[in-house]
Amino acid sequence: RTTAPVLGGPLKSAAQHRREAERLAAAGAYAAAIVEAVRAIAADLSEREILPARPGRTADELAEEAGRELPALAGDLRAATRLFDDVRYGDREGTEAGYAVVSQVDAAVRAATPAGGQASTSTVATALAAPR
C-alpha cells in the first residue's frame, strides 16, 4: 500500500469536501467521491479539534488516531480508510455502496464526541463484513 497523505493540495473545509463528494457521487464518479468523503472526515476532525491538523497524515494514521479519540467508531474509521486506500492507491473501482458506507461513517463522526464524552455507535464495519 502507498502511504500518501489523506489531505493534499489546497486546504478545503469539511463542508467543501462533502459538497465535492456529493457532486462526484451524483455524477457516478464513486471512487473520487469516496476519496473526497474521507477527506471530509479528516478535515472535520481537525476543524473540531478532535485531531490536531497534521499535514502528511495517511489514511491508516487517520483511522488509528481518530479511533483512539472516537473508540466506538474505530472499526468504521478503519473500514472507510480502507475503501479510501483501495480506490485511491489500489486501483479498485468505487461503488455507490462504498460511497454510502463512507458517507455513513462521516455522519457518525460528525455526531460523535471524543472519548471523554458520549461517543455514538455505528455498525458500518459490521455491514461491510456481511456477505453480499
Coordinates of N, CA and C in Angstrom, one line a residue:
R1 N 0.8 -1.2 0.0 CA 0.0 0.0 0.0 C 0.9 1.2 0.0
T2 N 0.4 2.2 -0.7 CA 1.1 3.5 -0.7 C 0.6 4.3 0.5
T3 N 1.5 5.1 1.1 CA 1.2 5.8 2.3 C 1.2 7.3 2.1
A4 N 0.5 7.8 1.1 CA 0.5 9.2 0.8 C -0.6 9.8 1.7
P5 N -0.5 11.1 2.0 CA -1.4 11.8 2.9 C -2.8 11.8 2.4
V6 N -3.8 11.8 3.3 CA -5.2 11.9 3.0 C -5.5 13.3 2.4
L7 N -5.0 14.3 3.1 CA -5.3 15.7 2.7 C -4.1 16.2 2.0
G8 N -4.3 16.5 0.7 CA -3.2 17.1 -0.1 C -3.7 18.2 -0.9
G9 N -2.9 19.0 -1.4 CA -3.3 20.1 -2.3 C -3.9 21.3 -1.4
P10 N -4.6 22.2 -2.1 CA -5.2 23.3 -1.4 C -6.1 22.9 -0.2
L11 N -6.0 23.6 0.9 CA -6.9 23.2 2.0 C -8.3 23.6 1.7
K12 N -9.2 22.7 2.1 CA -10.6 22.9 1.9 C -11.3 22.5 3.3
S13 N -12.4 23.1 3.5 CA -13.2 22.8 4.7 C -13.8 21.4 4.6
A14 N -14.3 20.9 5.7 CA -15.0 19.6 5.6 C -16.3 19.8 4.8
A15 N -16.9 20.9 4.9 CA -18.2 21.2 4.1 C -17.8 21.2 2.6
Q16 N -16.7 21.8 2.3 CA -16.3 21.8 0.8 C -16.0 20.4 0.3
H17 N -15.3 19.6 1.1 CA -15.1 18.2 0.7 C -16.4 17.4 0.6
R18 N -17.3 17.7 1.5 CA -18.6 16.9 1.4 C -19.4 17.3 0.2
R19 N -19.4 18.6 -0.1 CA -20.1 19.1 -1.3 C -19.5 18.5 -2.6
E20 N -18.2 18.4 -2.6 CA -17.5 17.8 -3.8 C -17.8 16.4 -3.9
A21 N -17.8 15.7 -2.7 CA -18.1 14.2 -2.7 C -19.5 14.0 -3.2
E22 N -20.5 14.8 -2.8 CA -21.8 14.6 -3.2 C -22.0 14.9 -4.7
R23 N -21.2 15.9 -5.2 CA -21.3 16.2 -6.7 C -20.7 15.1 -7.5
L24 N -19.6 14.5 -7.0 CA -18.9 13.4 -7.7 C -19.8 12.2 -7.7
A25 N -20.4 11.9 -6.6 CA -21.3 10.7 -6.5 C -22.5 10.9 -7.4
A26 N -23.1 12.1 -7.4 CA -24.2 12.3 -8.3 C -23.8 12.1 -9.8
A27 N -22.6 12.3 -10.1 CA -22.1 12.1 -11.5 C -21.6 10.7 -11.7
G28 N -21.7 9.8 -10.7 CA -21.3 8.4 -10.8 C -19.9 8.2 -10.7
A29 N -19.1 9.2 -10.2 CA -17.7 9.0 -10.0 C -17.4 8.6 -8.6
Y30 N -17.8 7.4 -8.2 CA -17.8 6.9 -6.9 C -16.4 6.8 -6.2
A31 N -15.4 6.5 -7.0 CA -14.0 6.4 -6.4 C -13.6 7.8 -5.9
A32 N -13.8 8.8 -6.8 CA -13.4 10.1 -6.4 C -14.3 10.6 -5.2
A33 N -15.5 10.2 -5.2 CA -16.5 10.7 -4.2 C -16.0 10.0 -2.8
I34 N -15.6 8.8 -2.9 CA -15.1 8.2 -1.6 C -13.9 8.9 -1.1
V35 N -12.9 9.2 -2.0 CA -11.7 10.0 -1.6 C -12.1 11.3 -0.9
E36 N -13.0 12.0 -1.6 CA -13.4 13.3 -1.0 C -14.2 13.2 0.3
A37 N -15.0 12.1 0.4 CA -15.7 11.9 1.7 C -14.8 11.6 2.8
V38 N -13.7 10.8 2.6 CA -12.7 10.6 3.6 C -12.0 11.8 4.0
R39 N -11.7 12.6 3.0 CA -11.1 13.9 3.2 C -11.9 14.8 4.1
A40 N -13.3 14.7 3.9 CA -14.2 15.5 4.7 C -14.1 15.0 6.2
I41 N -14.0 13.7 6.4 CA -13.8 13.2 7.7 C -12.6 13.8 8.4
A42 N -11.5 13.7 7.6 CA -10.2 14.2 8.2 C -10.3 15.7 8.5
A43 N -10.9 16.5 7.6 CA -11.0 17.9 7.8 C -11.9 18.2 9.0
D44 N -13.0 17.5 9.1 CA -13.9 17.6 10.2 C -13.3 17.4 11.5
L45 N -12.5 16.3 11.6 CA -11.8 16.0 12.9 C -10.8 17.1 13.3
S46 N -10.2 17.7 12.3 CA -9.3 18.8 12.5 C -10.0 20.1 12.9
E47 N -11.1 20.4 12.2 CA -11.9 21.6 12.5 C -12.5 21.6 13.9
R48 N -12.9 20.4 14.3 CA -13.5 20.3 15.6 C -12.4 20.0 16.7
E49 N -11.1 20.1 16.3 CA -10.0 19.9 17.2 C -10.0 18.6 18.0
I50 N -10.6 17.6 17.3 CA -10.5 16.2 17.8 C -9.2 15.6 17.5
L51 N -8.6 16.0 16.4 CA -7.3 15.6 16.0 C -6.6 16.9 15.6
P52 N -5.3 17.0 16.0 CA -4.6 18.2 15.5 C -4.4 18.2 14.0
A53 N -4.3 19.3 13.4 CA -4.0 19.4 12.0 C -2.6 18.9 11.8
R54 N -2.4 17.9 10.9 CA -1.1 17.4 10.7 C -0.9 17.1 9.2
P55 N -0.2 17.9 8.5 CA 0.0 17.6 7.1 C 0.7 16.3 6.9
G56 N 0.4 15.5 5.9 CA 1.0 14.3 5.7 C 0.4 13.1 6.4
R57 N -0.7 13.3 7.1 CA -1.3 12.1 7.8 C -1.9 11.2 6.8
T58 N -1.5 9.9 6.9 CA -2.0 8.9 5.9 C -3.4 8.4 6.4
A59 N -4.1 7.7 5.5 CA -5.4 7.1 5.9 C -5.3 6.2 7.0
D60 N -4.3 5.3 7.1 CA -4.1 4.4 8.2 C -3.9 5.2 9.5
E61 N -3.1 6.2 9.4 CA -2.8 7.0 10.6 C -4.1 7.8 11.1
L62 N -4.9 8.3 10.1 CA -6.1 8.9 10.4 C -7.0 7.9 11.2
A63 N -7.2 6.7 10.7 CA -8.1 5.8 11.3 C -7.6 5.4 12.7
E64 N -6.3 5.2 12.9 CA -5.7 4.9 14.2 C -5.9 6.0 15.2
E65 N -5.5 7.2 14.8 CA -5.6 8.4 15.7 C -7.0 8.7 16.0
A66 N -7.9 8.8 15.0 CA -9.3 9.1 15.3 C -10.0 8.0 16.1
G67 N -9.6 6.7 15.8 CA -10.1 5.6 16.6 C -9.9 5.7 18.1
R68 N -8.7 6.3 18.4 CA -8.4 6.4 19.8 C -9.3 7.5 20.5
E69 N -9.6 8.5 19.7 CA -10.5 9.6 20.2 C -12.0 9.3 20.1
L70 N -12.3 8.4 19.2 CA -13.7 8.0 19.0 C -13.8 6.5 18.9
P71 N -13.5 5.8 20.1 CA -13.3 4.4 20.1 C -14.6 3.6 19.6
A72 N -15.7 4.1 19.8 CA -16.9 3.4 19.2 C -17.0 3.4 17.7
L73 N -16.2 4.3 17.1 CA -16.2 4.3 15.6 C -14.8 3.8 15.0
A74 N -14.0 3.3 15.9 CA -12.7 2.8 15.4 C -12.8 1.9 14.2
G75 N -13.6 0.9 14.3 CA -13.8 -0.1 13.2 C -14.3 0.5 12.0
D76 N -15.3 1.4 12.1 CA -15.9 2.1 11.0 C -14.8 3.0 10.3
L77 N -14.0 3.7 11.1 CA -13.0 4.6 10.5 C -12.0 3.7 9.7
R78 N -11.6 2.6 10.3 CA -10.7 1.7 9.5 C -11.4 1.2 8.2
A79 N -12.6 0.9 8.2 CA -13.3 0.5 7.0 C -13.4 1.6 6.0
A80 N -13.6 2.8 6.4 CA -13.7 3.9 5.5 C -12.3 4.2 4.9
T81 N -11.3 4.2 5.7 CA -10.0 4.5 5.2 C -9.4 3.3 4.3
R82 N -9.9 2.1 4.6 CA -9.5 1.0 3.7 C -10.1 1.2 2.3
L83 N -11.4 1.7 2.3 CA -12.0 2.0 1.0 C -11.2 3.1 0.3
F84 N -10.8 4.1 1.1 CA -10.0 5.2 0.5 C -8.8 4.6 -0.2
D85 N -8.0 3.8 0.6 CA -6.8 3.3 0.0 C -7.1 2.4 -1.2
D86 N -8.1 1.6 -1.1 CA -8.5 0.7 -2.2 C -8.7 1.4 -3.5
V87 N -9.5 2.5 -3.4 CA -9.8 3.3 -4.7 C -8.7 4.3 -5.1
R88 N -8.0 4.8 -4.1 CA -7.0 5.8 -4.4 C -5.7 5.2 -4.9
Y89 N -5.3 4.1 -4.2 CA -4.0 3.5 -4.5 C -4.1 2.1 -5.0
G90 N -5.2 1.4 -4.8 CA -5.3 0.0 -5.2 C -6.0 -0.1 -6.6
D91 N -6.3 1.0 -7.2 CA -7.0 0.9 -8.5 C -8.3 0.1 -8.5
R92 N -8.9 0.1 -7.3 CA -10.2 -0.6 -7.3 C -11.3 0.4 -7.7
E93 N -12.4 -0.2 -8.2 CA -13.5 0.6 -8.7 C -14.3 1.1 -7.5
G94 N -14.6 2.4 -7.4 CA -15.5 2.9 -6.4 C -16.9 2.5 -6.7
T95 N -17.7 2.2 -5.7 CA -19.1 1.8 -5.9 C -20.1 2.8 -5.2
E96 N -21.3 2.8 -5.6 CA -22.3 3.5 -4.8 C -22.4 3.0 -3.4
A97 N -22.3 1.7 -3.2 CA -22.4 1.2 -1.8 C -21.2 1.6 -1.0
G98 N -20.0 1.6 -1.6 CA -18.8 2.1 -0.9 C -18.9 3.5 -0.5
Y99 N -19.4 4.3 -1.4 CA -19.6 5.8 -1.1 C -20.7 5.9 0.0
A100 N -21.7 5.1 0.0 CA -22.7 5.2 1.1 C -22.1 4.8 2.4
V101 N -21.2 3.8 2.4 CA -20.6 3.4 3.7 C -19.8 4.6 4.2
V102 N -18.9 5.2 3.4 CA -18.1 6.3 3.8 C -18.9 7.5 4.3
S103 N -20.0 7.7 3.6 CA -20.9 8.8 4.0 C -21.5 8.6 5.4
Q104 N -21.9 7.3 5.6 CA -22.4 6.9 6.9 C -21.4 7.1 8.0
V105 N -20.2 6.8 7.7 CA -19.1 7.0 8.7 C -18.9 8.5 9.0
D106 N -18.9 9.3 7.9 CA -18.8 10.7 8.0 C -19.9 11.3 8.9
A107 N -21.1 10.8 8.7 CA -22.2 11.3 9.6 C -22.1 10.9 11.0
A108 N -21.6 9.7 11.2 CA -21.4 9.2 12.6 C -20.2 9.9 13.3
V109 N -19.2 10.3 12.5 CA -18.1 11.0 13.1 C -18.6 12.4 13.5
R110 N -19.4 13.0 12.6 CA -19.9 14.4 12.9 C -20.8 14.4 14.2
A111 N -21.5 13.3 14.4 CA -22.4 13.2 15.6 C -21.6 12.8 16.8
A112 N -20.4 12.3 16.7 CA -19.7 11.7 17.8 C -19.0 12.8 18.6
T113 N -18.7 12.5 19.9 CA -17.9 13.3 20.7 C -16.7 12.5 21.1
P114 N -15.6 13.2 21.4 CA -14.3 12.4 21.8 C -14.5 11.5 23.0
A115 N -13.5 10.6 23.2 CA -13.6 9.6 24.2 C -14.0 10.1 25.5
G116 N -13.7 11.3 25.9 CA -14.1 11.8 27.2 C -15.6 12.0 27.3
G117 N -16.4 12.0 26.2 CA -17.8 12.2 26.2 C -18.5 11.0 25.7
Q118 N -19.8 11.1 25.4 CA -20.6 10.0 24.9 C -20.4 9.9 23.4
A119 N -19.7 8.9 23.0 CA -19.5 8.7 21.5 C -20.7 7.9 21.0
S120 N -21.1 8.3 19.8 CA -22.1 7.5 19.1 C -21.6 6.2 18.7
T121 N -22.5 5.2 18.5 CA -22.0 3.9 18.0 C -22.6 3.7 16.6
S122 N -21.8 2.9 15.8 CA -22.2 2.7 14.4 C -21.9 1.2 14.1
T123 N -22.5 0.7 13.1 CA -22.3 -0.7 12.7 C -21.9 -0.8 11.3
V124 N -21.3 0.3 10.8 CA -20.9 0.3 9.4 C -19.9 -0.8 9.1
A125 N -18.9 -1.0 10.0 CA -17.9 -2.0 9.8 C -18.5 -3.4 9.7
T126 N -19.5 -3.6 10.6 CA -20.3 -4.9 10.6 C -21.0 -5.1 9.2
A127 N -21.6 -4.0 8.7 CA -22.2 -4.1 7.4 C -21.3 -4.5 6.3
L128 N -20.1 -3.9 6.4 CA -19.0 -4.2 5.3 C -18.6 -5.7 5.4
A129 N -18.6 -6.3 6.6 CA -18.2 -7.6 6.7 C -19.2 -8.6 6.3
A130 N -20.5 -8.2 6.2 CA -21.6 -9.1 5.8 C -21.4 -9.6 4.4
P131 N -21.7 -10.9 4.2 CA -21.7 -11.4 2.8 C -22.6 -10.7 1.9
R132 N -22.2 -10.6 0.6 CA -23.1 -9.9 -0.3 C -23.6 -10.8 -1.3

